[in-house]
């Protein structure tokens, strides 16, 4: 066994807290700021910068999140069997920084084409996943290593401070990086390069701070890979059981077949670990719901009314979970749990976790109700081989419109009438030229236009000698000029230049004075069209609204965030405590790796459902909530038969057993 590398045990202000933990806490704060700050704008980056659809954006988001929780196993193996915790944190943090830099460069519009941006973004995300996942099982454990064995209370408080630093970094980053993206403009658009660059800088600071404290750390050298020993013991037991004959002595447990080579203590410890790991099997479903805060819930927010005092509330809603955690943890520990105890209800860790699942399912029930109301005023994109069409009548009278011999517009359309809805146009191909017949004052006029699949169009019908002309446009917030000359129209601080002769201005995003405009590709909330014309020698402005502004305020998401956070307090924090208390002293890292894997598999579940189910969003929310309730019933049944153990009793029982391999002998 290697010798522990120690230095003078410098203490903080005469307490039993080593000075070295200050560097570790600051490092964790900066690293979490870096990670959550990048993730806060990741889904919107996929949608608006890379132009992916919501399903692909959700899939890649959860694939990245899942990878971040698969790589801790790699980090634990490297730290335990090769480099030790200190060097592992240093080297993988460098990989982490490189990943952030590559990701930021990929968000610069002038660097290559779309394929280059996608390639750099994906490569950067892979490096970030290796870095953040690799150091995840090492940093907290390295902090715990700084304490002497007799300072148990101080070590427990350190983990509380460590957890608070995680949430503080999350709150600040999810507040700041969306502002950098939306309020700062670079290259003529939202500044994703800056929004990713600031987290990269914070990761550089995290690495520098950690290295700066190097001389104060207590560094424990690698002592062998416990996870590898566990796998070898299990493999040997399976092999021995498979090769056994009917004449061999029967064993009470299949792991007992490893007694020929491994100690009884190690075998008992593995039994304890496996019993807990079996309980972990249903747990990924909770994380499948929890991690949708950064994907499906973010997409839901982009289609809601975002007016909130003077701020765009959706930019800061992602920090609500971390903020509520800081509030809910003391409330549950100091008020709710003691009150439940006074009611003579026995509170066990597994009961807390099951209750947390119920709260998460209720959160998705709330999300379902919100989604049902949101979709009432949202125009969904046209499916493959279809387009959407609406009609603006600028003629001095009522018109009738027929497309391709059909009649999608059943009623006559009055002058300056707000379009009632978008009508689907079957194309039967990626694009097609269709004939449009317009009836005006008893006469019929024909025109032909090319339509592309998955696009929404507006047909502008206006008078032009000797009769009617129709013009096809695809627009967002646009001002149409149906006078003869060009003009400039200013709405608030937004100026539209409108070319002459029934032309349209450039697409603009306009969010003031109660007019909230959609991104057509993400089916956001409303679209207003300014129409100007000359009347009695004066310019007159008209407004026609094709999609009513969404009146479902984004604040209606707060209940689902409160419910999911309450579930997290009861499920996640309790689960960590349960995993630690039920693990043998030399296998706590094994169970921590298993716990992190449940998060990874939860993201895999989202990937499968998002890509394979093809459900409407509210039905998908309802499906996830129902699945978690079903899983909660199964978990509760398993928990009922679980017997809590005391690892210290096992240590006393096998005090003379080192737990190392024994030489195999044949009798």
XYZ file of C-alpha atoms in Angstrom:
667
model
C 0.000 0.000 0.000
C 1.297 3.442 -0.948
C 2.138 6.062 1.593
C -0.186 9.023 2.040
C 1.362 12.279 0.880
C 0.665 14.869 3.583
C 1.732 18.429 4.257
C 1.363 20.710 7.249
C -2.288 20.464 8.243
C -3.203 24.136 7.957
C -6.576 24.901 9.526
C -9.182 27.566 8.785
C -9.277 30.162 11.604
C -8.293 27.708 14.322
C -11.054 25.209 13.449
C -10.693 21.580 12.392
C -11.392 22.448 8.758
C -8.288 22.059 6.570
C -7.462 25.153 4.510
C -7.211 22.919 1.443
C -11.000 22.433 1.293
C -11.430 26.138 0.411
C -9.720 25.484 -2.922
C -11.839 22.378 -3.501
C -15.131 24.209 -2.775
C -14.196 27.133 -5.052
C -13.125 24.659 -7.739
C -16.495 22.890 -7.527
C -18.409 26.190 -7.677
C -16.567 27.259 -10.843
C -16.877 23.823 -12.447
C -20.623 23.646 -11.819
C -21.019 27.203 -13.129
C -19.181 26.051 -16.229
C -21.289 22.913 -16.729
C -24.771 24.251 -15.947
C -24.106 27.549 -17.714
C -23.321 25.686 -20.916
C -26.347 23.389 -20.553
C -28.699 26.327 -19.871
C -28.526 27.437 -23.511
C -27.697 24.099 -25.147
C -31.215 23.156 -26.294
C -31.879 26.628 -27.723
C -28.477 26.471 -29.442
C -29.509 23.263 -31.199
C -32.838 24.768 -32.250
C -31.956 28.292 -33.340
C -28.271 28.024 -34.323
C -27.893 24.499 -35.719
C -31.531 24.553 -36.960
C -32.384 21.106 -35.585
C -35.969 20.113 -34.831
C -37.158 19.674 -31.255
C -36.939 15.854 -31.273
C -33.333 15.776 -32.489
C -32.442 18.581 -30.062
C -33.990 16.633 -27.190
C -32.253 13.415 -28.246
C -28.775 14.968 -28.459
C -29.297 16.881 -25.202
C -30.131 13.691 -23.303
C -27.426 11.683 -25.080
C -24.909 14.238 -23.809
C -26.413 14.195 -20.298
C -26.328 10.400 -20.285
C -22.684 10.319 -21.398
C -21.806 12.676 -18.535
C -23.058 9.993 -16.136
C -21.485 6.994 -17.859
C -17.966 8.467 -17.793
C -17.697 8.612 -13.944
C -16.935 4.888 -14.044
C -13.936 5.662 -16.256
C -12.813 8.419 -13.888
C -13.163 6.164 -10.837
C -11.122 3.379 -12.461
C -8.352 5.804 -13.489
C -8.211 7.367 -10.019
C -8.326 4.090 -8.056
C -5.962 1.987 -10.112
C -3.620 4.368 -11.922
C -3.274 8.111 -11.263
C -4.950 8.768 -7.929
C -7.658 11.394 -7.349
C -5.442 14.494 -7.545
C -3.816 13.773 -10.906
C -7.081 12.450 -12.351
C -8.816 15.734 -11.515
C -5.963 17.747 -13.069
C -5.682 15.801 -16.327
C -9.414 15.402 -16.959
C -10.008 19.073 -16.120
C -7.612 19.943 -18.951
C -9.714 17.756 -21.266
C -12.761 19.586 -19.885
C -11.295 23.011 -20.744
C -10.372 21.915 -24.279
C -13.935 20.691 -24.795
C -15.360 24.064 -23.748
C -13.015 25.934 -26.076
C -13.900 23.691 -29.035
C -17.603 24.120 -28.248
C -17.252 27.918 -28.150
C -15.361 28.024 -31.460
C -18.110 25.913 -33.042
C -20.615 28.650 -32.126
C -18.774 31.328 -34.139
C -20.710 31.800 -37.431
C -17.606 32.785 -39.427
C -15.826 29.516 -38.627
C -16.719 27.158 -41.472
C -20.164 26.041 -42.594
C -22.984 24.257 -40.779
C -21.236 20.876 -40.987
C -18.142 22.362 -39.330
C -20.279 23.894 -36.575
C -22.010 20.580 -35.921
C -18.719 18.665 -35.935
C -17.003 21.063 -33.532
C -20.059 21.150 -31.258
C -20.311 17.368 -31.022
C -16.561 16.918 -30.482
C -16.602 19.607 -27.809
C -19.567 17.990 -26.025
C -17.807 14.604 -26.005
C -14.695 16.144 -24.405
C -16.850 17.999 -21.863
C -18.648 14.741 -20.988
C -15.300 12.993 -20.463
C -14.069 15.838 -18.290
C -17.089 16.512 -16.092
C -17.991 12.835 -15.727
C -14.408 11.769 -15.084
C -13.853 14.201 -12.210
C -17.364 13.763 -10.756
C -16.564 10.751 -8.499
C -13.167 12.200 -7.523
C -13.654 15.792 -6.330
C -16.046 15.175 -3.417
C -14.086 12.116 -2.262
C -10.834 14.075 -2.527
C -12.358 16.742 -0.286
C -13.329 14.109 2.258
C -9.764 12.770 2.215
C -8.498 16.092 3.602
C -10.039 15.455 7.035
C -8.624 13.400 9.865
C -10.630 10.325 10.844
C -11.707 11.837 14.168
C -13.232 14.941 12.525
C -16.433 13.234 11.399
C -18.791 16.167 12.075
C -16.559 18.584 10.199
C -16.459 16.218 7.241
C -20.261 15.963 7.205
C -20.566 19.757 7.217
C -18.032 19.933 4.397
C -20.290 17.820 2.183
C -23.188 20.178 2.964
C -21.033 23.168 1.974
C -19.889 21.249 -1.099
C -23.514 20.603 -2.118
C -24.396 24.262 -1.575
C -21.527 25.318 -3.842
C -22.944 23.088 -6.586
C -26.348 24.767 -6.408
C -24.875 28.265 -6.083
C -22.872 27.722 -9.253
C -25.968 26.370 -10.983
C -28.154 29.344 -9.956
C -25.685 31.998 -11.090
C -24.795 30.291 -14.358
C -28.398 29.669 -15.433
C -29.070 33.347 -14.667
C -26.063 34.811 -16.474
C -25.466 32.699 -19.599
C -28.978 33.128 -21.088
C -28.504 36.901 -20.691
C -25.176 36.682 -22.522
C -26.898 34.743 -25.291
C -29.942 36.938 -25.761
C -29.003 40.468 -24.661
C -25.529 40.580 -26.184
C -25.435 40.514 -29.978
C -22.430 39.306 -31.954
C -22.125 38.514 -35.655
C -25.574 40.065 -36.056
C -27.433 37.510 -33.922
C -27.670 35.912 -30.463
C -24.168 35.511 -29.061
C -23.843 31.785 -28.403
C -20.056 32.047 -28.734
C -19.986 34.320 -25.673
C -22.581 32.236 -23.806
C -20.304 29.190 -24.212
C -17.067 31.162 -23.833
C -17.797 32.436 -20.317
C -18.331 28.890 -18.934
C -15.049 27.937 -20.635
C -13.308 30.770 -18.786
C -14.824 29.643 -15.477
C -13.481 26.126 -16.051
C -10.018 27.601 -16.588
C -10.428 29.424 -13.250
C -11.578 26.168 -11.597
C -8.458 24.352 -12.817
C -6.152 27.216 -11.777
C -7.649 27.394 -8.268
C -7.340 23.651 -7.792
C -3.695 23.633 -8.893
C -2.926 26.651 -6.689
C -3.857 24.658 -3.577
C -1.652 21.717 -4.550
C 0.851 22.202 -1.731
C -1.844 21.983 0.959
C -3.596 18.785 -0.144
C -3.439 15.419 1.519
C -2.921 13.084 -1.450
C -3.725 9.403 -1.122
C -2.036 7.241 -3.777
C -4.107 4.655 -5.720
C -4.778 1.498 -3.699
C -6.107 -0.853 -6.339
C -9.343 -0.974 -8.256
C -12.090 -2.187 -5.903
C -14.601 -2.164 -8.754
C -12.312 -4.495 -10.699
C -12.052 -6.853 -7.722
C -15.824 -6.943 -7.400
C -16.236 -7.804 -11.080
C -13.596 -10.531 -10.893
C -15.203 -12.085 -7.817
C -18.642 -12.106 -9.458
C -17.195 -13.554 -12.647
C -15.385 -16.296 -10.726
C -18.558 -17.220 -8.797
C -20.586 -17.485 -12.026
C -17.868 -19.544 -13.710
C -17.525 -21.872 -10.711
C -21.289 -22.321 -10.454
C -21.555 -23.069 -14.166
C -18.781 -25.700 -14.021
C -20.057 -27.367 -10.840
C -21.489 -30.874 -10.821
C -24.471 -32.325 -8.987
C -22.123 -33.959 -6.466
C -20.669 -30.611 -5.329
C -21.710 -29.184 -1.984
C -24.751 -26.930 -2.346
C -24.292 -23.234 -1.573
C -26.889 -20.926 0.010
C -26.107 -18.093 -2.398
C -24.632 -18.174 -5.900
C -21.837 -15.819 -4.782
C -20.705 -18.417 -2.239
C -19.186 -20.311 -5.196
C -16.362 -17.723 -5.082
C -15.205 -18.901 -1.638
C -12.535 -21.093 -3.253
C -10.589 -17.954 -4.206
C -12.037 -14.930 -2.385
C -12.534 -14.155 1.303
C -15.905 -14.446 3.023
C -15.752 -10.775 3.950
C -15.423 -9.672 0.323
C -18.245 -11.997 -0.694
C -20.545 -10.644 2.040
C -19.713 -7.084 1.037
C -20.573 -7.827 -2.580
C -23.887 -9.358 -1.460
C -24.703 -6.146 0.367
C -23.821 -4.061 -2.675
C -25.842 -6.237 -5.049
C -28.932 -6.001 -2.849
C -28.752 -2.220 -3.121
C -28.008 -2.335 -6.858
C -31.151 -4.417 -7.391
C -33.111 -1.595 -5.743
C -31.494 0.780 -8.227
C -33.104 -0.964 -11.219
C -36.356 1.089 -11.191
C -34.624 4.394 -10.367
C -33.680 5.581 -13.905
C -37.336 6.415 -14.559
C -37.165 9.237 -11.997
C -34.174 10.770 -13.782
C -35.920 10.352 -17.134
C -38.486 12.853 -15.856
C -36.141 15.054 -13.861
C -33.690 15.811 -16.680
C -36.444 16.964 -19.037
C -36.312 20.331 -17.262
C -33.520 21.248 -19.659
C -35.172 19.917 -22.821
C -38.942 19.382 -23.081
C -39.793 21.897 -20.361
C -37.513 24.488 -21.967
C -39.244 23.910 -25.314
C -42.603 24.291 -23.597
C -41.477 27.615 -22.121
C -40.489 29.001 -25.534
C -44.125 28.647 -26.673
C -45.620 30.493 -23.692
C -46.259 34.140 -22.834
C -42.872 35.340 -21.583
C -43.864 38.807 -20.406
C -42.638 39.013 -16.781
C -42.098 42.534 -15.458
C -39.141 43.733 -17.552
C -37.391 40.370 -17.904
C -37.775 37.470 -20.241
C -38.684 35.033 -17.498
C -37.967 31.901 -19.505
C -34.272 32.741 -19.630
C -34.099 32.412 -15.846
C -36.641 29.662 -15.232
C -34.006 26.917 -15.491
C -32.332 28.241 -12.342
C -35.576 27.845 -10.387
C -34.832 24.211 -9.557
C -31.428 24.994 -8.011
C -32.859 28.010 -6.189
C -35.738 25.984 -4.764
C -33.290 23.294 -3.636
C -31.547 25.861 -1.424
C -34.942 26.732 0.097
C -36.504 23.274 0.291
C -33.605 21.378 1.920
C -33.780 23.234 5.278
C -37.603 23.295 5.131
C -37.786 19.521 4.742
C -35.050 18.811 7.324
C -36.218 21.272 9.983
C -39.992 21.362 9.499
C -41.599 18.735 7.271
C -39.725 15.600 8.386
C -40.081 16.418 12.136
C -43.799 17.134 11.703
C -44.314 13.813 9.909
C -42.401 12.101 12.726
C -44.755 13.664 15.281
C -47.623 11.938 13.481
C -45.993 8.608 14.399
C -45.194 7.840 10.782
C -41.878 6.049 10.487
C -39.708 7.863 7.946
C -37.241 5.571 6.216
C -34.942 6.454 3.316
C -36.786 4.172 0.891
C -40.160 5.651 1.846
C -38.768 9.125 1.189
C -37.536 8.028 -2.221
C -40.903 6.506 -3.156
C -42.653 9.726 -2.111
C -40.180 11.695 -4.220
C -41.210 9.628 -7.240
C -44.863 10.502 -6.636
C -44.047 14.209 -6.516
C -42.116 13.947 -9.797
C -45.081 12.203 -11.418
C -47.376 14.987 -10.140
C -44.978 17.526 -11.681
C -45.494 15.923 -15.076
C -49.234 15.921 -14.477
C -48.976 19.687 -13.998
C -46.809 19.951 -17.130
C -49.494 18.047 -19.048
C -52.209 20.516 -18.025
C -49.997 23.441 -19.039
C -49.185 21.831 -22.393
C -52.849 21.181 -23.206
C -53.555 24.898 -22.804
C -50.413 25.992 -24.649
C -51.154 24.006 -27.816
C -54.572 25.654 -28.208
C -52.932 28.762 -29.703
C -49.829 27.250 -31.284
C -49.543 26.381 -34.954
C -47.637 23.138 -35.332
C -45.322 22.839 -38.358
C -46.651 21.064 -41.427
C -45.682 17.378 -41.699
C -43.747 15.881 -44.599
C -45.266 16.428 -48.081
C -47.631 19.102 -46.745
C -47.637 22.897 -46.494
C -49.719 25.363 -44.513
C -51.554 28.279 -46.141
C -53.487 31.322 -44.935
C -54.969 34.227 -46.912
C -54.679 37.997 -46.419
C -57.351 39.856 -48.377
C -56.192 43.372 -49.286
C -58.728 43.826 -52.083
C -61.590 46.290 -51.686
C -64.194 43.604 -51.213
C -64.820 39.968 -50.315
C -62.907 37.184 -52.094
C -63.192 33.417 -52.325
C -60.123 31.183 -52.632
C -59.781 27.644 -53.994
C -56.485 25.758 -54.207
C -55.753 22.925 -56.654
C -59.421 22.361 -57.380
C -60.298 21.885 -53.715
C -61.822 24.272 -51.222
C -59.718 24.524 -48.026
C -61.200 27.979 -47.306
C -64.904 27.276 -46.884
C -66.105 30.818 -46.198
C -65.569 34.031 -48.176
C -62.762 36.246 -46.834
C -63.568 39.889 -46.071
C -61.187 42.792 -46.666
C -58.505 43.023 -43.910
C -60.069 40.043 -42.105
C -57.784 38.273 -39.627
C -57.048 34.803 -40.988
C -58.953 32.248 -38.946
C -56.449 29.384 -39.241
C -53.751 27.847 -41.354
C -55.132 25.263 -43.760
C -53.067 22.159 -44.682
C -52.240 21.641 -48.358
C -51.416 18.051 -49.415
C -48.487 18.093 -51.862
C -47.684 14.414 -52.306
C -44.046 15.413 -52.881
C -41.286 17.560 -51.281
C -42.425 20.476 -53.479
C -45.204 21.086 -55.965
C -46.712 23.864 -58.092
C -50.393 24.410 -57.326
C -53.088 26.396 -59.102
C -54.960 28.992 -57.022
C -58.374 30.358 -58.093
C -59.536 33.674 -56.605
C -63.135 34.870 -56.996
C -63.764 38.642 -56.748
C -66.912 40.574 -57.703
C -68.252 37.568 -59.590
C -65.145 37.048 -61.695
C -62.490 34.329 -61.320
C -58.727 34.923 -61.491
C -56.042 32.217 -61.544
C -52.401 32.135 -60.428
C -49.819 29.390 -59.863
C -47.259 29.149 -57.059
C -44.578 26.699 -55.911
C -45.030 25.199 -52.436
C -42.392 23.358 -50.336
C -43.133 20.751 -47.702
C -43.056 21.640 -43.983
C -43.433 25.383 -44.700
C -46.150 27.892 -43.794
C -47.211 30.452 -46.397
C -49.340 33.569 -46.595
C -51.253 34.348 -49.795
C -51.683 38.108 -50.246
C -54.640 38.925 -52.492
C -54.766 42.513 -53.765
C -56.167 44.506 -56.662
C -54.006 45.256 -59.648
C -55.279 46.359 -63.023
C -57.052 44.838 -64.757
C -58.183 42.589 -61.868
C -56.732 40.579 -58.963
C -53.137 39.530 -58.260
C -52.046 37.034 -55.620
C -48.589 36.979 -54.032
C -47.172 34.080 -51.955
C -44.816 34.830 -49.049
C -43.335 32.954 -46.111
C -43.049 35.356 -43.187
C -42.504 36.023 -39.509
C -43.107 39.547 -38.141
C -43.374 41.381 -41.434
C -44.725 44.675 -42.688
C -46.367 44.571 -46.094
C -46.559 47.635 -48.284
C -49.605 47.777 -50.429
C -48.949 51.294 -51.582
C -46.791 52.148 -54.578
C -43.702 53.668 -52.935
C -41.154 52.217 -50.505
C -41.328 53.261 -46.829
C -39.855 52.777 -43.355
C -42.108 51.648 -40.524
C -40.939 51.871 -36.895
C -42.585 49.790 -34.163
C -41.073 50.699 -30.807
C -37.327 50.516 -31.462
C -37.682 48.090 -34.378
C -37.550 49.560 -37.875
C -38.865 47.772 -40.951
C -37.827 48.807 -44.436
C -40.596 47.895 -46.877
C -39.789 47.841 -50.599
C -42.439 49.173 -52.991
C -45.141 47.384 -54.962
C -46.789 44.949 -52.533
C -43.452 43.773 -51.136
C -42.565 42.568 -47.659
C -39.947 43.658 -45.180
C -37.219 41.425 -43.777
C -38.218 39.049 -40.989
C -37.794 40.626 -37.560
C -38.125 39.383 -33.995
C -40.277 41.836 -32.053
C -41.108 41.431 -28.357
C -42.295 44.807 -27.073
C -45.636 46.568 -26.672
C -47.488 43.282 -26.127
C -46.608 41.914 -29.590
C -44.724 38.649 -29.182
C -43.509 37.040 -32.372
C -42.904 33.417 -33.176
C -39.912 31.553 -34.457
C -41.818 29.649 -37.127
C -39.495 26.629 -36.935
C -40.213 26.146 -33.225
C -43.959 26.848 -33.350
C -43.774 29.669 -30.863
C -46.548 31.941 -29.931
C -47.924 34.662 -32.138
C -47.491 36.562 -35.369
C -48.580 40.058 -36.225
C -48.488 41.624 -39.675
C -48.456 45.371 -40.301
C -50.233 46.552 -43.450
C -49.884 50.092 -44.690
C -51.665 51.867 -47.508
C -52.513 55.318 -48.756
C -55.953 56.730 -47.983
C -56.925 60.286 -48.889
C -53.268 61.088 -49.465
C -52.178 59.826 -46.011
C -50.322 56.722 -44.845
C -52.624 54.470 -42.801
C -51.325 51.514 -40.787
C -53.412 48.382 -40.366
C -52.703 45.264 -38.321
C -53.808 41.736 -39.094
C -53.087 38.933 -36.648
C -52.846 35.425 -38.014
C -52.144 33.566 -34.753
C -53.518 34.890 -31.494
C -50.925 35.712 -28.837
C -50.490 32.878 -26.379
C -52.115 33.915 -23.110
C -50.692 31.007 -21.057
C -48.126 32.786 -18.903
C -44.783 31.134 -18.291
C -45.354 31.510 -14.530
C -47.727 28.529 -14.823
C -44.577 26.390 -15.048
C -43.652 27.280 -11.463
C -45.895 24.575 -9.875
C -44.268 21.809 -11.925
C -40.806 23.095 -10.960
C -41.805 23.209 -7.284
C -43.148 19.639 -7.428
C -40.106 18.224 -9.239
C -37.775 19.980 -6.760
C -39.660 18.572 -3.774
C -39.318 15.171 -5.404
C -35.588 15.723 -5.881
C -35.079 16.605 -2.202
C -36.787 13.400 -1.091
C -35.374 11.176 -3.829
C -31.900 12.353 -4.780
C -30.459 13.579 -1.484
C -31.974 10.647 0.400
C -30.713 8.230 -2.249
C -27.149 9.476 -1.822
C -27.413 9.069 1.947
C -28.928 5.589 1.589
C -26.239 4.483 -0.860
C -23.481 5.645 1.486
C -24.989 4.148 4.658
C -25.701 0.731 3.125
C -22.310 0.266 1.479
C -19.277 -1.430 3.046
C -16.457 1.006 3.819
C -14.294 -0.150 0.928
C -17.153 -0.220 -1.614
C -18.802 3.146 -1.209
C -17.306 4.238 -4.545
C -18.845 1.161 -6.187
C -22.341 2.171 -5.099
C -21.717 5.798 -6.039
C -20.837 4.635 -9.544
C -24.050 2.586 -9.606
C -26.075 5.579 -8.433
C -24.637 7.782 -11.203
C -25.457 5.094 -13.755
C -29.159 5.386 -12.881
C -28.983 9.012 -14.086
C -27.329 7.894 -17.331
C -29.966 5.243 -18.041
C -32.700 7.770 -17.259
C -31.465 9.890 -20.162
C -31.412 6.783 -22.370
C -35.120 6.289 -21.606
C -35.857 9.849 -22.781
C -33.897 9.185 -25.971
C -35.980 6.092 -26.727
C -39.330 7.763 -26.047
C -38.475 11.039 -27.820
C -37.273 9.283 -30.965
C -39.619 6.299 -31.038
C -42.980 7.207 -29.527
C -43.967 10.050 -31.860
C -46.653 11.265 -29.447
C -48.093 14.732 -29.029
C -46.186 16.541 -26.298
C -48.968 16.490 -23.696
C -49.472 12.766 -24.271
C -45.741 12.206 -23.870
C -45.768 14.084 -20.550
C -48.730 12.006 -19.413
C -46.961 8.803 -20.477
C -43.863 9.650 -18.446
C -45.919 10.523 -15.373
C -47.887 7.274 -15.618
C -44.744 5.198 -16.110
C -43.135 6.711 -13.016
C -46.212 5.957 -10.914
C -46.053 2.345 -12.100
C -42.337 2.181 -11.320
C -43.034 3.706 -7.887
C -45.411 0.824 -7.079
C -42.759 -1.714 -8.094
C -40.070 0.101 -6.094
C -42.305 0.286 -3.011
C -42.909 -3.460 -3.218
C -39.143 -4.111 -3.452
C -38.447 -1.684 -0.579
C -40.964 -3.478 1.646
C -38.804 -6.612 1.590
C -35.478 -4.808 1.948
C -33.716 -5.294 5.300
C -31.461 -2.414 6.347
C -27.922 -3.399 7.322
C -25.159 -1.854 9.375
C -21.816 -2.075 7.559
C -19.988 -1.537 10.858
C -21.369 -4.834 12.159
C -19.888 -6.575 9.133
C -16.511 -4.967 9.835
C -16.573 -6.250 13.421
C -17.682 -9.725 12.327
C -14.798 -10.086 9.872
C -12.248 -8.015 11.793
C -9.552 -10.637 11.217
C -10.310 -11.060 7.536
C -8.366 -8.702 5.300
C -10.718 -9.254 2.413
C -7.859 -10.028 0.042
C -7.597 -13.025 -2.264
C -6.815 -16.422 -0.831
C -4.841 -19.066 -2.616
C -7.101 -21.622 -4.232
C -6.515 -25.167 -2.940
C -7.861 -28.522 -3.979
C -8.799 -31.123 -1.390
